[in-house]
Tab-separated table of C-alpha atoms in Angstrom:
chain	number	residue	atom	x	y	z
Y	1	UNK	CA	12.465	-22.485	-8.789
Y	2	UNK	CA	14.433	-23.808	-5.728
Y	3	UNK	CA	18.028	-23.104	-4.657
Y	4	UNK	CA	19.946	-24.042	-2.295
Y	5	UNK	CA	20.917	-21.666	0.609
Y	6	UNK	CA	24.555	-20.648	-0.886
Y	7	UNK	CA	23.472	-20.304	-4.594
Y	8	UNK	CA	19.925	-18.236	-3.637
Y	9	UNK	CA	22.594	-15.873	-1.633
Y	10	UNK	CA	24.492	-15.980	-4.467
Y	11	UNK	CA	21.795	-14.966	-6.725
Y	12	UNK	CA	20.526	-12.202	-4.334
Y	13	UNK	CA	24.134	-10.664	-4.353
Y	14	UNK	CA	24.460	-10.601	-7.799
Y	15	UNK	CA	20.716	-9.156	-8.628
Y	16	UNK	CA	21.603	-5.953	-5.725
Y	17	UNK	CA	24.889	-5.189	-7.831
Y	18	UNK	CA	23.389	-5.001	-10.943
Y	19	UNK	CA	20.135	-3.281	-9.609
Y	20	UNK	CA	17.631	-6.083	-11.438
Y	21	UNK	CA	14.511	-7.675	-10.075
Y	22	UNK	CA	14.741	-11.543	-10.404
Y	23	UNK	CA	11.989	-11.476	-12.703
Y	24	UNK	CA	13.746	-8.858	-14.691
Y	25	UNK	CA	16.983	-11.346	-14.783
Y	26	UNK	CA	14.678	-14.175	-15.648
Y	27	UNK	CA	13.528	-12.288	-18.382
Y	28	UNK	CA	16.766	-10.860	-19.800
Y	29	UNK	CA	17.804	-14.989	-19.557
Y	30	UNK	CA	15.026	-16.024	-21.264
Y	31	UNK	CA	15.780	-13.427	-23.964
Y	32	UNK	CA	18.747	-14.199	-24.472
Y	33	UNK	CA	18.167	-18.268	-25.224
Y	34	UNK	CA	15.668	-17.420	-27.142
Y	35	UNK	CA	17.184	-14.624	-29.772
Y	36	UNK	CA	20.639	-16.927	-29.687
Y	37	UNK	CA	23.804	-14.946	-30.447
Y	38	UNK	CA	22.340	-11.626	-30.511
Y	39	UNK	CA	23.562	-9.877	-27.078
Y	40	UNK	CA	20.785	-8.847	-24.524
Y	41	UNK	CA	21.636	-6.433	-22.129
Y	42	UNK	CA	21.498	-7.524	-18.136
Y	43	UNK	CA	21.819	-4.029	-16.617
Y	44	UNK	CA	18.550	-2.244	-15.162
Y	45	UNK	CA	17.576	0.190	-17.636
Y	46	UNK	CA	17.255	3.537	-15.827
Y	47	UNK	CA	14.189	5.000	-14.761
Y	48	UNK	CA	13.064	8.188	-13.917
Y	49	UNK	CA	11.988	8.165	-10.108
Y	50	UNK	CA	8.698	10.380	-9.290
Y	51	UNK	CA	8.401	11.740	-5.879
Y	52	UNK	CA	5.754	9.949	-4.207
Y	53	UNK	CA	2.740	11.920	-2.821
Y	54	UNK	CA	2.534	11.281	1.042
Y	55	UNK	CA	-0.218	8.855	1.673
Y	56	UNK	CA	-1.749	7.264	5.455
Y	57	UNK	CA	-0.275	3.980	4.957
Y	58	UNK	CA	-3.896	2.350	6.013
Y	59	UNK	CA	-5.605	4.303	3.697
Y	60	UNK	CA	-3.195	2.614	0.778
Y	61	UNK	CA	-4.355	-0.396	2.259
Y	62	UNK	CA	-7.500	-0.002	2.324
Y	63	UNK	CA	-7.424	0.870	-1.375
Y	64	UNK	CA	-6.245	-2.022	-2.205
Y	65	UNK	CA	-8.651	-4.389	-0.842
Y	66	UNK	CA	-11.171	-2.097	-2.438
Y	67	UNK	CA	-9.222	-3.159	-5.971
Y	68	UNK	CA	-9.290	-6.502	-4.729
Y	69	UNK	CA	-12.852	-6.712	-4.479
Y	70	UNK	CA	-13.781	-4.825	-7.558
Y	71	UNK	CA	-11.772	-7.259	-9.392
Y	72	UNK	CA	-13.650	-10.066	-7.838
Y	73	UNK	CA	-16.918	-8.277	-8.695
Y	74	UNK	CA	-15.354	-8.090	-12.409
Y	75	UNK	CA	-14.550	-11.716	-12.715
Y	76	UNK	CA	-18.165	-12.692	-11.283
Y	77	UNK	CA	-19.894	-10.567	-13.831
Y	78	UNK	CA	-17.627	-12.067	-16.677
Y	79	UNK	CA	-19.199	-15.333	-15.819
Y	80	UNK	CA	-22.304	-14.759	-14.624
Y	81	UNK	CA	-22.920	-12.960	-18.177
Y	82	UNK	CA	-22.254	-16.714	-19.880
Y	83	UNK	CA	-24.538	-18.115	-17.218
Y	84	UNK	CA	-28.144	-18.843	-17.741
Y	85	UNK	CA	-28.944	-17.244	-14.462
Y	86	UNK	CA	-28.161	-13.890	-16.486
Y	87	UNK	CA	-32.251	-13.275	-16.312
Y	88	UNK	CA	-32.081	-13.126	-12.618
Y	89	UNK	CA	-29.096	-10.487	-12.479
Y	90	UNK	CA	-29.556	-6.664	-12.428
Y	91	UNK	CA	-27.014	-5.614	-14.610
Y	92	UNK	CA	-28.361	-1.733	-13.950
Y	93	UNK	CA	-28.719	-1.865	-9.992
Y	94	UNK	CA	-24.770	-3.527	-9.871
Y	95	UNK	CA	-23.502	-0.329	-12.118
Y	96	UNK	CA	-25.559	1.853	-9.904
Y	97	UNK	CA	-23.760	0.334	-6.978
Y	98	UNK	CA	-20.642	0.696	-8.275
Y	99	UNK	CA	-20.964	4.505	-9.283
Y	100	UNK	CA	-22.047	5.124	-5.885
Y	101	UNK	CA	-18.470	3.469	-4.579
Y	102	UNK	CA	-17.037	5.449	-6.844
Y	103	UNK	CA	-18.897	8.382	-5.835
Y	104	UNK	CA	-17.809	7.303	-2.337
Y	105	UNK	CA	-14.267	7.148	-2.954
Y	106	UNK	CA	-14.060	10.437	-4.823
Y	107	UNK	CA	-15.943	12.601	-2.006
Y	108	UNK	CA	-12.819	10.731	0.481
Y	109	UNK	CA	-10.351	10.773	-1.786
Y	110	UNK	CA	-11.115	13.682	-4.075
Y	111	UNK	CA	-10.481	13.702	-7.994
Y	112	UNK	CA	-7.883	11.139	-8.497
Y	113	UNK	CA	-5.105	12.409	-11.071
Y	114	UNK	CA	-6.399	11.390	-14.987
Y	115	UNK	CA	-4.059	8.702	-15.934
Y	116	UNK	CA	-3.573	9.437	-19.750
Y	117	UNK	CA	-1.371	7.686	-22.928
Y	118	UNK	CA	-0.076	9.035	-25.426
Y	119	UNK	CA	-1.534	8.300	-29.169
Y	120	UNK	CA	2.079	6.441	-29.885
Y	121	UNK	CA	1.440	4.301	-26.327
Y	122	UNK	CA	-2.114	3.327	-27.735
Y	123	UNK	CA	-1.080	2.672	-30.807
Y	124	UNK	CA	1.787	0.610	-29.797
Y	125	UNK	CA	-0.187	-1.425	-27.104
Y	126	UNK	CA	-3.406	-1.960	-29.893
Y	127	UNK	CA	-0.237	-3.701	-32.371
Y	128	UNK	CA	0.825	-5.814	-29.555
Y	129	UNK	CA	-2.996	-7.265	-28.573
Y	130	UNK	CA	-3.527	-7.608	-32.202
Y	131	UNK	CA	-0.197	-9.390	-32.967
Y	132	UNK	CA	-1.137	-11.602	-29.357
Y	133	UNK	CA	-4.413	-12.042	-31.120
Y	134	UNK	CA	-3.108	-13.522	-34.297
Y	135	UNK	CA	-1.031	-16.198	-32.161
Y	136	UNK	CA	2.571	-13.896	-33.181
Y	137	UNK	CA	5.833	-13.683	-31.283
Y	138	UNK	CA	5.375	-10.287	-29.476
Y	139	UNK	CA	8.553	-10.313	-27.514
């Protein structure tokens, strides 16, 4: 979307005082035009803020372009496994060499918090793909 200088300040303003993101606002808008008369709430629903565990700012970093490349190895496998050069490709010796990253990362890192959902959370999320599935209105 463009703007022009005095309505993107505008905009920015008006997103800090009601605490939203402008995707959030987007959203909400979006929402709104779409469900008609019904009234959708602009304000920031609140959160409840964790306290961060300390972290070497490089070492983030370098986590991420870890998860950047794993999800470039991801995306090559999904196609390479519709590819006819399939034969060629050692599925077994790429999940060896990903175990050992893994391996790697957890001997630097040590055991990483488990990152768990609650039956209702599954449950709700497995409605949602199936409902996404079917071609429904999951908004």
């Amino acid at each position: 979307m463009r703007f022009t200088e005095a309505q993107s300040i505008e905009l920015d303003t008006y997103l800090v005082s009601v605490d939203l993101t402008f995707t959030e606002f987007v959203s909400d808008l979006i929402k709104e035009k779409l469900h008609g008369d019904r009234s959708v709430n602009l304000e920031k629903k609140s959160k409840t803020k964790k306290d961060l565990p300390k972290a070497d700012p490089e070492v983030l970093f370098q986590i991420g372009k870890i998860g950047n490349n794993l999800n470039q190895i991801a995306r090559s496998l999904n196609i390479l496994k519709n590819s006819p050069q399939v034969r060629e490709f050692s599925f077994l010796e790429c999940f060896y060499v990903l175990s050992q990253m893994q391996k790697d990362l957890h001997d630097y890192l040590g055991e990483l918090p488990k990152i768990e959902r609650s039956p209702k959370a599954i449950e709700n999320a497995r409605e949602r793909a199936i409902k996404k599935r079917k071609g429904d209105d999951v908004l």
